[in-house]
Short mmCIF file of C-alpha atoms in Angstrom, two decimals:
data_model
loop_
_atom_site.label_atom_id
_atom_site.label_comp_id
_atom_site.label_asym_id
_atom_site.label_seq_id
_atom_site.Cartn_x
_atom_site.Cartn_y
_atom_site.Cartn_z
CA MET A 77 9.38 2.80 -28.68
CA ARG A 78 7.47 -0.41 -27.93
CA GLN A 79 6.27 -2.15 -30.93
CA TYR A 80 3.99 -5.12 -31.67
CA SER A 81 6.95 -7.38 -32.21
CA ASP A 82 8.14 -6.88 -28.60
CA VAL A 83 5.11 -9.13 -27.77
CA PRO A 84 5.66 -12.89 -28.62
CA VAL A 85 3.55 -14.25 -31.30
CA SER A 86 2.10 -16.80 -28.85
CA CYS A 87 0.68 -14.80 -25.86
CA ASN A 88 -1.94 -15.19 -23.17
CA VAL A 89 -2.89 -12.30 -20.86
CA THR A 90 -3.43 -14.64 -17.90
CA SER A 91 -0.15 -16.48 -18.51
CA TYR A 92 1.82 -13.24 -18.56
CA PHE A 93 0.20 -11.44 -15.54
CA VAL A 94 -0.61 -14.33 -13.19
CA ASP A 95 1.17 -17.76 -14.20
CA ARG A 96 4.51 -15.99 -14.87
CA ASN A 97 4.74 -15.11 -11.33
CA LEU A 98 4.66 -18.71 -10.39
CA GLU A 99 7.22 -19.56 -12.81
CA LEU A 100 9.55 -16.83 -11.20
CA GLY A 101 9.12 -18.13 -7.78
CA ARG A 102 6.73 -15.45 -6.75
CA GLY A 103 3.80 -17.88 -5.88
CA ASN A 104 3.96 -16.98 -2.11
CA ARG A 105 4.00 -13.19 -2.67
CA THR A 106 0.67 -11.29 -2.03
CA ALA A 107 -1.24 -10.65 -5.27
CA LEU A 108 -4.45 -8.98 -3.77
CA ILE A 109 -5.34 -7.40 -0.44
CA HIS A 110 -9.12 -7.59 0.38
CA PRO A 111 -11.50 -7.52 3.34
CA GLY A 112 -11.02 -11.15 3.95
CA GLY A 113 -7.23 -10.85 4.18
CA THR A 114 -4.69 -11.65 1.37
CA THR A 115 -4.42 -13.76 -1.61
CA THR A 116 -1.18 -14.95 -2.85
CA TYR A 117 -0.30 -15.46 -6.56
CA ALA A 118 -0.48 -19.36 -6.11
CA GLU A 119 -3.92 -19.01 -4.53
CA LEU A 120 -5.12 -16.55 -7.32
CA ALA A 121 -3.71 -18.87 -10.01
CA ALA A 122 -5.39 -21.88 -8.57
CA LEU A 123 -8.82 -19.97 -8.28
CA THR A 124 -8.53 -18.75 -11.74
CA ASN A 125 -8.05 -22.22 -12.95
CA ARG A 126 -11.04 -23.45 -11.24
CA ILE A 127 -13.30 -20.74 -12.42
CA GLY A 128 -11.76 -21.20 -15.96
CA ASN A 129 -12.82 -24.88 -15.80
CA VAL A 130 -16.28 -23.94 -14.67
CA LEU A 131 -16.58 -21.38 -17.61
CA LEU A 132 -15.50 -24.12 -20.14
CA ASP A 133 -18.20 -26.49 -18.65
CA SER A 134 -20.68 -23.71 -19.13
CA GLY A 135 -19.98 -23.62 -22.80
CA VAL A 136 -17.62 -20.54 -23.04
CA ARG A 137 -15.50 -21.12 -26.07
CA PRO A 138 -12.56 -18.84 -27.29
CA GLY A 139 -13.58 -15.60 -28.95
CA ARG A 140 -16.83 -15.48 -27.33
CA ARG A 141 -17.73 -12.44 -24.96
CA VAL A 142 -18.12 -13.10 -21.15
CA VAL A 143 -19.67 -10.15 -19.39
CA LEU A 144 -18.66 -9.44 -15.83
CA ALA A 145 -21.15 -7.61 -13.58
CA LEU A 146 -19.50 -8.19 -10.26
CA ALA A 147 -18.74 -6.15 -7.06
CA ASP A 148 -14.82 -5.85 -6.65
CA GLY A 149 -13.05 -8.47 -4.85
CA VAL A 150 -10.87 -11.41 -5.37
CA GLU A 151 -13.84 -13.25 -7.59
CA PHE A 152 -13.96 -10.35 -9.90
CA VAL A 153 -10.18 -10.53 -10.59
CA ALA A 154 -9.89 -14.46 -10.79
CA THR A 155 -12.99 -14.43 -13.09
CA TRP A 156 -11.60 -11.93 -15.31
CA TYR A 157 -8.39 -13.81 -15.65
CA ALA A 158 -10.11 -17.03 -16.04
CA ALA A 159 -12.09 -15.92 -19.02
CA GLN A 160 -8.89 -14.49 -20.43
CA LYS A 161 -7.03 -17.92 -19.94
CA ILE A 162 -9.57 -19.90 -21.79
CA GLY A 163 -9.33 -17.41 -24.81
CA ALA A 164 -12.70 -15.54 -24.20
CA VAL A 165 -13.33 -11.95 -24.58
CA THR A 166 -13.88 -9.87 -21.29
CA ALA A 167 -16.44 -7.16 -21.07
CA GLU A 168 -17.20 -5.60 -17.80
CA VAL A 169 -20.29 -3.36 -16.80
CA TYR A 170 -21.04 -1.25 -13.97
CA THR A 171 -23.20 -3.25 -11.35
CA PHE A 172 -25.61 -0.37 -10.48
CA LEU A 173 -27.01 0.05 -13.86
CA PRO A 174 -30.78 -0.28 -14.49
CA VAL A 175 -32.51 -3.00 -16.28
CA LYS A 176 -32.74 -1.43 -19.65
CA ASP A 177 -28.92 -0.47 -19.66
CA PHE A 178 -28.27 -4.28 -18.85
CA ALA A 179 -30.48 -5.24 -21.78
CA TYR A 180 -28.51 -3.09 -24.02
CA TYR A 181 -25.15 -4.63 -22.99
CA LEU A 182 -26.65 -8.22 -23.25
CA ALA A 183 -27.75 -7.64 -26.90
CA TYR A 184 -24.71 -5.65 -27.91
CA THR A 185 -22.27 -8.26 -26.60
CA GLU A 186 -24.36 -11.29 -27.67
CA ALA A 187 -22.74 -12.93 -24.52
CA ASP A 188 -23.77 -16.58 -23.62
CA VAL A 189 -22.67 -16.39 -20.11
CA VAL A 190 -22.79 -13.47 -17.65
CA ILE A 191 -21.16 -13.60 -14.36
CA VAL A 192 -22.99 -11.57 -11.64
CA ASP A 193 -23.18 -11.05 -8.02
CA ALA A 194 -26.27 -11.62 -5.82
CA GLU A 195 -27.27 -7.97 -5.83
CA THR A 196 -27.07 -7.60 -9.50
CA LEU A 197 -28.70 -10.86 -10.30
CA PRO A 198 -32.37 -9.64 -10.23
CA ARG A 199 -31.84 -6.75 -12.55
CA MET A 200 -29.63 -8.79 -14.92
CA ARG A 201 -32.26 -11.73 -15.01
CA ALA A 202 -34.99 -9.19 -15.81
CA ALA A 203 -32.75 -7.65 -18.53
CA ALA A 204 -32.27 -11.16 -20.16
CA GLN A 205 -36.02 -11.86 -20.12
CA ALA A 206 -36.93 -8.45 -21.48
CA GLY A 207 -34.46 -8.84 -24.52
CA GLY A 208 -35.54 -12.40 -24.96
CA ARG A 209 -31.67 -13.46 -24.34
CA ASP A 210 -31.05 -17.10 -23.71
CA VAL A 211 -28.23 -16.21 -21.27
CA ARG A 212 -26.50 -18.40 -18.54
CA LEU A 213 -26.13 -16.54 -15.29
CA LEU A 214 -23.42 -17.52 -13.00
CA VAL A 215 -23.81 -15.92 -9.71
CA VAL A 216 -20.60 -15.49 -7.58
CA GLY A 217 -21.32 -16.45 -3.96
CA ASP A 218 -24.29 -18.53 -4.74
CA ALA A 219 -24.01 -22.02 -3.32
CA SER A 220 -24.40 -23.78 -6.60
CA PHE A 221 -21.68 -21.81 -8.21
CA ASP A 222 -19.19 -22.10 -5.28
CA ALA A 223 -19.81 -25.88 -5.39
CA LEU A 224 -19.03 -25.99 -9.09
CA VAL A 225 -15.67 -23.90 -8.53
CA ALA A 226 -14.71 -26.10 -5.40
CA ALA A 227 -15.16 -29.23 -7.47
CA ALA A 228 -13.37 -28.05 -10.60
CA SER A 229 -9.78 -28.66 -11.00
CA PRO A 230 -7.18 -26.18 -9.92
CA SER A 231 -5.26 -26.83 -13.01
CA LEU A 232 -5.83 -25.36 -16.56
CA GLU A 233 -3.86 -25.09 -19.73
CA ALA A 234 -4.07 -21.71 -21.29
CA ALA A 235 -5.67 -21.38 -24.64
CA ALA A 236 -3.35 -21.05 -27.54
CA THR A 237 -4.06 -17.37 -28.03
CA THR A 238 -1.71 -15.01 -30.25
CA ARG A 239 -1.07 -11.42 -29.70
CA ASP A 240 -3.50 -10.47 -32.56
CA ASP A 241 -6.46 -12.31 -31.04
CA VAL A 242 -9.20 -10.14 -29.63
CA ALA A 243 -9.10 -10.34 -25.85
CA ILE A 244 -10.71 -7.22 -24.22
CA TRP A 245 -13.68 -4.97 -25.01
CA LYS A 246 -13.28 -1.70 -23.12
CA PHE A 247 -16.56 0.26 -23.31
CA THR A 248 -16.69 4.02 -23.88
CA THR A 249 -18.52 6.24 -21.18
CA GLY A 250 -21.48 6.73 -23.57
CA SER A 251 -21.42 10.48 -23.02
CA THR A 252 -22.30 11.07 -26.47
CA GLY A 253 -24.47 8.15 -27.07
CA ALA A 254 -24.85 4.42 -26.26
CA PRO A 255 -21.51 3.00 -25.10
CA LYS A 256 -19.41 1.32 -27.81
CA ALA A 257 -16.88 -1.42 -27.31
CA CYS A 258 -13.39 -0.58 -28.28
CA VAL A 259 -12.02 -3.91 -29.45
CA HIS A 260 -8.36 -4.71 -28.14
CA PRO A 261 -6.06 -7.68 -28.97
CA THR A 262 -4.00 -9.77 -26.34
CA ARG A 263 -0.91 -7.60 -26.88
CA THR A 264 -2.33 -4.23 -25.96
CA PRO A 265 -2.29 -4.81 -22.07
CA LEU A 266 1.24 -6.05 -22.36
CA LEU A 267 2.33 -2.99 -24.28
CA SER A 268 0.43 -0.63 -22.04
CA PHE A 269 2.02 -2.17 -18.98
CA HIS A 270 5.51 -1.57 -20.40
CA CYS A 271 4.90 1.99 -22.01
CA TYR A 272 2.93 3.54 -18.96
CA ALA A 273 3.22 1.30 -15.73
CA ARG A 274 6.89 0.83 -16.17
CA GLY A 275 7.80 3.66 -18.39
CA VAL A 276 6.04 6.47 -16.37
CA LEU A 277 5.15 5.06 -12.91
CA ASP A 278 8.24 2.76 -12.68
CA ILE A 279 5.96 0.26 -11.05
CA ASP A 280 7.94 -2.48 -9.07
CA ALA A 281 7.43 -5.57 -6.87
CA ASP A 282 7.24 -3.37 -3.77
CA ASP A 283 4.27 -1.33 -4.97
CA VAL A 284 0.97 -1.75 -3.46
CA VAL A 285 -1.82 -0.08 -5.54
CA LEU A 286 -5.16 1.28 -4.05
CA ALA A 287 -7.73 2.32 -6.73
CA VAL A 288 -10.53 4.82 -6.02
CA PRO A 289 -12.68 3.75 -9.02
CA LYS A 290 -14.16 0.42 -9.23
CA LEU A 291 -12.72 -2.43 -11.36
CA PHE A 292 -15.31 -2.32 -14.12
CA PHE A 293 -13.43 0.99 -15.11
CA GLY A 294 -10.46 -0.10 -16.89
CA TYR A 295 -8.34 2.73 -15.41
CA ALA A 296 -8.71 1.16 -12.08
CA ARG A 297 -8.67 -2.54 -13.08
CA ASP A 298 -5.52 -2.22 -14.98
CA LEU A 299 -3.63 -0.33 -12.29
CA ALA A 300 -4.91 -2.42 -9.30
CA ALA A 301 -5.05 -5.85 -10.82
CA LEU A 302 -2.96 -5.98 -13.95
CA TYR A 303 0.13 -3.82 -13.85
CA PRO A 304 1.15 -4.63 -10.38
CA PHE A 305 1.06 -8.32 -11.45
CA GLY A 306 3.58 -7.75 -14.20
CA VAL A 307 6.22 -7.14 -11.53
CA GLY A 308 5.10 -9.24 -8.50
CA GLY A 309 3.32 -6.22 -6.83
CA ALA A 310 -0.15 -6.09 -5.01
CA GLY A 311 -3.57 -4.56 -5.44
CA ILE A 312 -6.03 -3.63 -2.84
CA VAL A 313 -9.64 -4.53 -3.74
CA PHE A 314 -12.72 -3.76 -1.78
CA PRO A 315 -16.59 -3.97 -2.67
CA GLU A 316 -17.74 -0.92 -0.89
CA ARG A 317 -18.23 2.44 -2.66
CA SER A 318 -15.22 4.73 -2.31
CA THR A 319 -15.56 7.53 0.34
CA PRO A 320 -12.81 9.69 1.69
CA GLU A 321 -13.43 8.07 5.09
CA LEU A 322 -13.08 4.57 3.75
CA LEU A 323 -9.95 5.49 1.73
CA PHE A 324 -8.05 7.03 4.62
CA GLU A 325 -8.85 3.89 6.49
CA LEU A 326 -7.58 1.63 3.78
CA ILE A 327 -4.59 3.69 3.50
CA GLU A 328 -3.64 3.63 7.31
CA ARG A 329 -4.32 -0.21 7.36
CA HIS A 330 -2.65 -1.26 4.24
CA ARG A 331 0.00 1.22 3.54
CA PRO A 332 -0.14 1.54 -0.31
CA THR A 333 2.42 3.22 -2.43
CA ILE A 334 0.24 4.21 -5.26
CA LEU A 335 -3.08 5.71 -5.09
CA VAL A 336 -5.21 5.57 -8.41
CA ASN A 337 -7.63 8.81 -8.11
CA VAL A 338 -10.02 10.85 -9.91
CA PRO A 339 -10.22 14.84 -9.36
CA THR A 340 -13.68 14.58 -7.93
CA MET A 341 -12.44 12.17 -5.07
CA MET A 342 -9.28 14.25 -4.54
CA ASN A 343 -11.41 17.28 -3.76
CA ALA A 344 -13.56 15.33 -1.47
CA MET A 345 -10.58 13.88 0.35
CA ILE A 346 -9.01 17.35 0.76
CA THR A 347 -12.38 18.65 2.16
CA TYR A 348 -12.63 15.83 4.60
CA ALA A 349 -9.11 16.24 5.82
CA GLU A 350 -9.87 20.05 6.39
CA GLU A 351 -12.97 19.05 8.60
CA HIS A 352 -11.33 16.41 10.27
CA SER A 353 -7.75 15.32 11.44
CA LYS A 354 -5.16 15.18 8.81
CA PRO A 355 -4.57 11.65 7.78
CA ASP A 356 -1.14 10.03 7.32
CA LEU A 357 -0.39 9.32 3.67
CA SER A 358 3.14 8.98 4.03
CA SER A 359 3.27 5.51 2.53
CA LEU A 360 2.16 6.96 -0.95
CA ARG A 361 5.05 7.58 -3.33
CA LEU A 362 2.52 8.91 -6.01
CA CYS A 363 -1.16 9.43 -6.87
CA THR A 364 -2.41 9.21 -10.43
CA SER A 365 -5.30 11.33 -11.59
CA ALA A 366 -7.39 10.65 -14.87
CA GLY A 367 -10.89 10.36 -15.99
CA GLU A 368 -11.68 14.02 -15.90
CA ALA A 369 -9.91 17.39 -15.88
CA LEU A 370 -7.58 18.28 -12.78
CA PRO A 371 -7.61 22.03 -12.19
CA ALA A 372 -4.31 23.43 -11.30
CA ALA A 373 -5.82 24.97 -8.06
CA LEU A 374 -7.02 21.59 -7.03
CA CYS A 375 -3.58 20.01 -7.67
CA GLU A 376 -1.95 22.71 -5.71
CA ARG A 377 -4.45 22.34 -2.83
CA TRP A 378 -3.79 18.52 -2.77
CA ASP A 379 -0.05 19.04 -2.59
CA ALA A 380 -0.44 21.63 0.31
CA MET A 381 -2.62 19.28 2.29
CA PHE A 382 -1.07 15.75 1.62
CA GLY A 383 2.35 16.47 -0.22
CA VAL A 384 1.88 13.39 -2.37
CA PRO A 385 2.90 14.07 -6.04
CA VAL A 386 0.11 13.79 -8.63
CA LEU A 387 0.78 12.44 -12.05
CA ASP A 388 -2.16 13.71 -13.91
CA GLY A 389 -2.74 12.11 -17.26
CA ILE A 390 -5.21 11.22 -19.80
CA GLY A 391 -6.05 8.03 -21.67
CA SER A 392 -9.14 6.49 -23.36
CA SER A 393 -10.74 3.21 -24.05
CA GLU A 394 -9.82 3.81 -27.84
CA ALA A 395 -6.16 3.71 -26.94
CA TYR A 396 -6.68 1.37 -23.95
CA HIS A 397 -5.01 3.44 -21.18
CA ILE A 398 -2.95 6.44 -20.30
CA TYR A 399 -0.94 7.88 -23.18
CA VAL A 400 -0.05 11.47 -21.97
CA SER A 401 1.07 12.09 -18.48
CA ASN A 402 3.04 14.17 -16.03
CA ARG A 403 6.16 12.67 -14.54
CA LEU A 404 7.57 12.60 -11.12
CA THR A 405 10.51 14.46 -12.27
CA ASP A 406 8.26 16.94 -14.40
CA ILE A 407 4.82 17.92 -12.80
CA ARG A 408 3.01 20.80 -14.22
CA PRO A 409 -0.09 21.55 -12.52
CA GLY A 410 -2.87 22.33 -14.92
CA SER A 411 -1.24 20.37 -17.76
CA LEU A 412 -1.57 16.69 -18.70
CA GLY A 413 2.14 16.38 -19.26
CA THR A 414 3.84 14.98 -22.43
CA PRO A 415 3.29 11.65 -24.23
CA VAL A 416 3.95 8.34 -22.52
CA PRO A 417 6.94 6.44 -23.93
CA GLY A 418 5.90 4.61 -27.13
CA TYR A 419 3.33 7.29 -28.08
CA THR A 420 3.41 10.50 -30.03
CA ALA A 421 0.64 13.14 -29.83
CA ARG A 422 -0.22 16.35 -32.04
CA VAL A 423 -3.03 18.75 -32.05
CA THR A 424 -4.85 18.93 -35.32
CA ASP A 425 -7.49 21.08 -37.08
CA ALA A 426 -10.89 19.67 -38.71
CA ASP A 427 -8.77 18.34 -41.61
CA ARG A 428 -6.13 16.65 -39.55
CA ASN A 429 -3.43 19.28 -40.23
CA PRO A 430 -1.13 19.96 -37.29
CA LEU A 431 -1.93 23.22 -35.43
CA PRO A 432 0.89 25.53 -33.81
CA ASP A 433 1.31 25.50 -30.09
CA ASN A 434 -1.33 27.11 -27.95
CA GLU A 435 -4.06 26.80 -30.69
CA ILE A 436 -7.13 24.38 -29.81
CA GLY A 437 -7.87 21.35 -31.69
CA HIS A 438 -8.36 17.60 -31.61
CA LEU A 439 -5.74 15.49 -29.99
CA GLU A 440 -4.47 12.70 -32.33
CA ILE A 441 -2.44 9.94 -30.48
CA THR A 442 -0.08 7.32 -32.24
CA GLY A 443 0.86 4.39 -30.35
CA PRO A 444 0.85 0.67 -30.02
CA THR A 445 -2.26 0.28 -28.09
CA ALA A 446 -4.89 1.79 -30.51
CA ALA A 447 -7.86 -0.45 -30.64
CA LEU A 448 -8.89 -2.47 -33.80
CA GLY A 449 -12.07 -0.32 -33.82
CA TYR A 450 -15.48 -0.06 -32.37
CA HIS A 451 -17.49 -3.28 -32.59
CA GLY A 452 -20.47 -3.08 -35.10
CA GLU A 453 -19.63 0.65 -35.78
CA PRO A 454 -17.51 0.85 -39.01
CA GLU A 455 -18.46 4.55 -39.90
CA LYS A 456 -17.61 5.82 -36.41
CA SER A 457 -14.41 3.57 -36.40
CA ALA A 458 -13.32 5.06 -39.79
CA GLN A 459 -13.74 8.51 -38.19
CA THR A 460 -11.62 7.72 -35.23
CA TYR A 461 -9.17 5.11 -36.11
CA PHE A 462 -6.26 5.70 -38.69
CA GLY A 463 -4.10 2.58 -38.33
CA ASP A 464 -2.09 3.23 -35.06
CA THR A 465 -3.44 6.63 -34.74
CA VAL A 466 -6.65 7.49 -32.46
CA ARG A 467 -8.40 10.89 -33.20
CA SER A 468 -9.96 12.03 -30.06
CA ALA A 469 -13.40 13.73 -29.82
CA ASP A 470 -11.74 15.94 -26.95
CA LEU A 471 -10.02 19.15 -27.58
CA PHE A 472 -6.50 19.93 -26.48
CA SER A 473 -3.73 22.54 -26.88
CA ARG A 474 -0.07 22.12 -26.65
CA ASP A 475 2.12 24.71 -24.98
CA ALA A 476 5.64 25.80 -25.94
CA ASP A 477 7.19 23.31 -23.61
CA GLY A 478 5.45 20.35 -25.27
CA ALA A 479 2.91 19.72 -22.51
CA PHE A 480 -0.73 19.18 -23.50
CA HIS A 481 -3.77 20.95 -21.90
CA TYR A 482 -7.34 19.55 -21.84
CA ARG A 483 -9.92 22.12 -23.31
CA GLY A 484 -12.92 19.92 -23.26
CA ARG A 485 -14.99 18.22 -25.75
CA ALA A 486 -15.97 19.60 -29.14
CA ASP A 487 -19.71 19.34 -28.45
CA ASP A 488 -19.15 21.01 -24.92
CA LEU A 489 -17.69 24.21 -26.51
CA LEU A 490 -19.93 27.39 -26.25
CA LYS A 491 -19.99 30.27 -28.79
CA VAL A 492 -20.46 33.28 -26.43
CA GLY A 493 -20.68 36.72 -28.19
CA GLY A 494 -19.08 35.05 -31.35
CA VAL A 495 -16.14 33.67 -29.62
CA TRP A 496 -15.52 29.89 -28.63
CA VAL A 497 -15.54 29.28 -24.88
CA ALA A 498 -14.48 26.07 -23.19
CA PRO A 499 -16.60 25.27 -20.05
CA SER A 500 -13.50 23.54 -18.47
CA GLU A 501 -11.67 27.04 -18.38
CA ILE A 502 -14.57 28.54 -16.41
CA GLU A 503 -14.89 25.47 -14.05
CA HIS A 504 -11.03 25.61 -13.42
CA CYS A 505 -11.49 29.31 -12.35
CA LEU A 506 -14.43 28.55 -10.29
CA ILE A 507 -12.87 25.63 -8.43
CA GLY A 508 -10.10 28.17 -7.24
CA HIS A 509 -12.72 30.06 -5.17
CA PRO A 510 -12.37 29.03 -1.65
CA ASP A 511 -16.04 28.44 -1.03
CA VAL A 512 -16.37 26.00 -4.09
CA LEU A 513 -16.27 22.26 -3.71
CA GLU A 514 -17.22 21.23 -7.23
CA CYS A 515 -18.85 22.86 -10.17
CA ALA A 516 -19.90 22.34 -13.84
CA VAL A 517 -20.63 24.61 -16.64
CA ILE A 518 -22.92 24.05 -19.54
CA GLY A 519 -24.44 26.33 -22.10
CA TYR A 520 -28.12 27.54 -22.21
CA GLN A 521 -30.33 29.64 -24.56
CA ALA A 522 -31.54 33.06 -23.64
CA GLU A 523 -33.25 35.30 -26.30
CA GLY A 524 -31.58 33.46 -29.09
CA LEU A 525 -28.04 33.66 -27.52
CA THR A 526 -25.82 30.82 -25.97
CA LEU A 527 -24.58 31.84 -22.44
CA PRO A 528 -22.71 29.95 -19.69
CA ARG A 529 -24.54 28.33 -16.78
CA ALA A 530 -22.60 27.22 -13.73
CA TYR A 531 -23.89 24.56 -11.33
CA VAL A 532 -21.90 24.93 -7.94
CA VAL A 533 -21.52 22.84 -4.90
CA LEU A 534 -20.29 24.88 -1.98
CA ARG A 535 -18.18 23.72 0.94
CA ALA A 536 -20.05 23.06 4.03
CA GLY A 537 -20.66 26.29 5.96
CA ALA A 538 -19.89 28.46 2.90
CA ASP A 539 -22.16 31.23 1.81
CA ALA A 540 -20.78 32.66 -1.29
CA SER A 541 -23.78 34.15 -3.37
CA PRO A 542 -24.37 33.43 -7.06
CA ASP A 543 -23.41 36.91 -8.02
CA ALA A 544 -20.27 36.72 -6.03
CA LEU A 545 -19.24 33.64 -7.88
CA ALA A 546 -19.99 35.05 -11.31
CA GLN A 547 -18.17 38.18 -10.34
CA TRP A 548 -15.11 35.84 -9.20
CA VAL A 549 -14.87 34.58 -12.78
CA LYS A 550 -15.59 37.83 -14.33
CA THR A 551 -12.53 39.48 -12.76
CA ARG A 552 -10.12 36.56 -13.66
CA LEU A 553 -11.11 35.66 -17.32
CA SER A 554 -12.10 37.54 -20.22
CA PRO A 555 -15.43 39.33 -19.50
CA HIS A 556 -17.53 37.56 -22.05
CA LYS A 557 -16.71 34.18 -20.31
CA TYR A 558 -18.31 34.56 -16.80
CA PRO A 559 -21.59 32.46 -16.12
CA ARG A 560 -24.57 34.58 -16.49
CA ASP A 561 -26.59 32.01 -14.40
CA VAL A 562 -25.08 30.50 -11.41
CA ARG A 563 -27.13 27.87 -9.63
CA LEU A 564 -26.21 26.51 -6.22
CA VAL A 565 -26.92 22.64 -5.88
CA ALA A 566 -26.30 19.95 -3.34
CA GLU A 567 -24.51 17.68 -5.67
CA LEU A 568 -23.60 17.09 -9.35
CA PRO A 569 -24.65 14.10 -11.33
CA LYS A 570 -22.02 11.59 -11.85
CA THR A 571 -21.46 8.58 -14.34
CA GLY A 572 -20.67 5.00 -12.77
CA SER A 573 -16.98 5.73 -13.35
CA GLY A 574 -17.19 9.06 -11.21
CA LYS A 575 -17.00 11.43 -14.04
CA LEU A 576 -19.37 14.36 -14.34
CA ASP A 577 -22.46 13.50 -16.21
CA ARG A 578 -22.67 16.69 -18.23
CA ARG A 579 -25.28 15.15 -20.43
CA ALA A 580 -27.71 14.89 -17.56
CA LEU A 581 -27.35 18.53 -16.73
CA ARG A 582 -28.12 19.45 -20.35
CA GLU A 583 -31.16 17.26 -20.40
CA GLY A 584 -32.39 18.32 -16.97
CA THR A 585 -32.41 14.62 -15.76
CA ALA A 586 -30.09 15.47 -12.82
#
């Protein structure tokens, strides 16, 4: 089991994931593939150093937060590593947020410097003005910033950070309130790399990683621009929004070996392939899935269409990255698999007592990458963190073979007819209907009772009726679980990381 002691006391994230490649003679290897071509490790290291010197000249000091609101590209990766190299703390936010959300992040992080792109600049500037924040905005792609970078030295000594120094803020999704920062020390990404990327994915120097989510989402950033660098592999970065058509084009052009995916996009890619010619995904040796539940029916449809093994797993900002996952040698559709090497997991009741197999409770994960806590939230931290153990707000069960199954969030559960019902169970049933593309289930009140309501997106040309869909569930699950109200919609609301925005459905803001 990986322990803190496996990481040297003197430790810098950029030194390990970027500079070490030059020390090992990998300077000419490709680190990043992007619309402009390729960037070698030597080129990335030089750009990182130049930006790091610009950040120092801009007043950034060790331990201070640097907010990144950038479109994906080489500059995003180099800027992130530049902040890490000088000992600053990185915090990334989604570039398409409204002004009020940017204002929240500026106040919460108390950042002195924010790095933005031209498209994000007006909203970030308005957010700074609205909050009365004296923030320096560095604009990637702007002539003045580019001139500063070009004039800066390509040499930079890494800050003398230790494995216990705070390095990364990973934000929660904010599904149950305002996003909170999970505070992670320098050792965390190194340990996660060894436990998950090496221990489960067996990532190596020949791997090329393409991520569906954007880099502000740690799941994507780590897998595309951190873990490959630990072995001299490469990541693919692109600024556009992910679409099935673009992803198939990138796969054909760059022949990645690992696709970092989410169930919603897997569904969209299958549908696109059904409606067009079947793409060649033979370069892929595996696909990861995380971020939301992957129904067994969808996993089986993916396998039938593409034949690329899917390693479904679950992680969280609280524990940094994936901690339970399927394996290439043991894929169980509908389950999340077993704990990643270095972690242990158990399902517990409200008093943190272990529950027997097949009973639903809270997941507790123990491992070397638990965050130090939530920034500025001592009470919430005390409810979630118990030393190296993280208590999840999500519900799970474990089967007799030791595999874990996602059962939804505790606040998503519906009490129908006196019995608790997990919306995810109904959703997984509905997604198995041949006419259903996407669906989401929430509760609603009728005559004082809580009943399930399903929002369903049909496939193009499909004509299933609400009654037929309700009947489909009624004949496959316990009768009390079927949705009493089925609504056909054109699309479902999503968060910036591509997850279903269930709160928007509940609040009627979708």
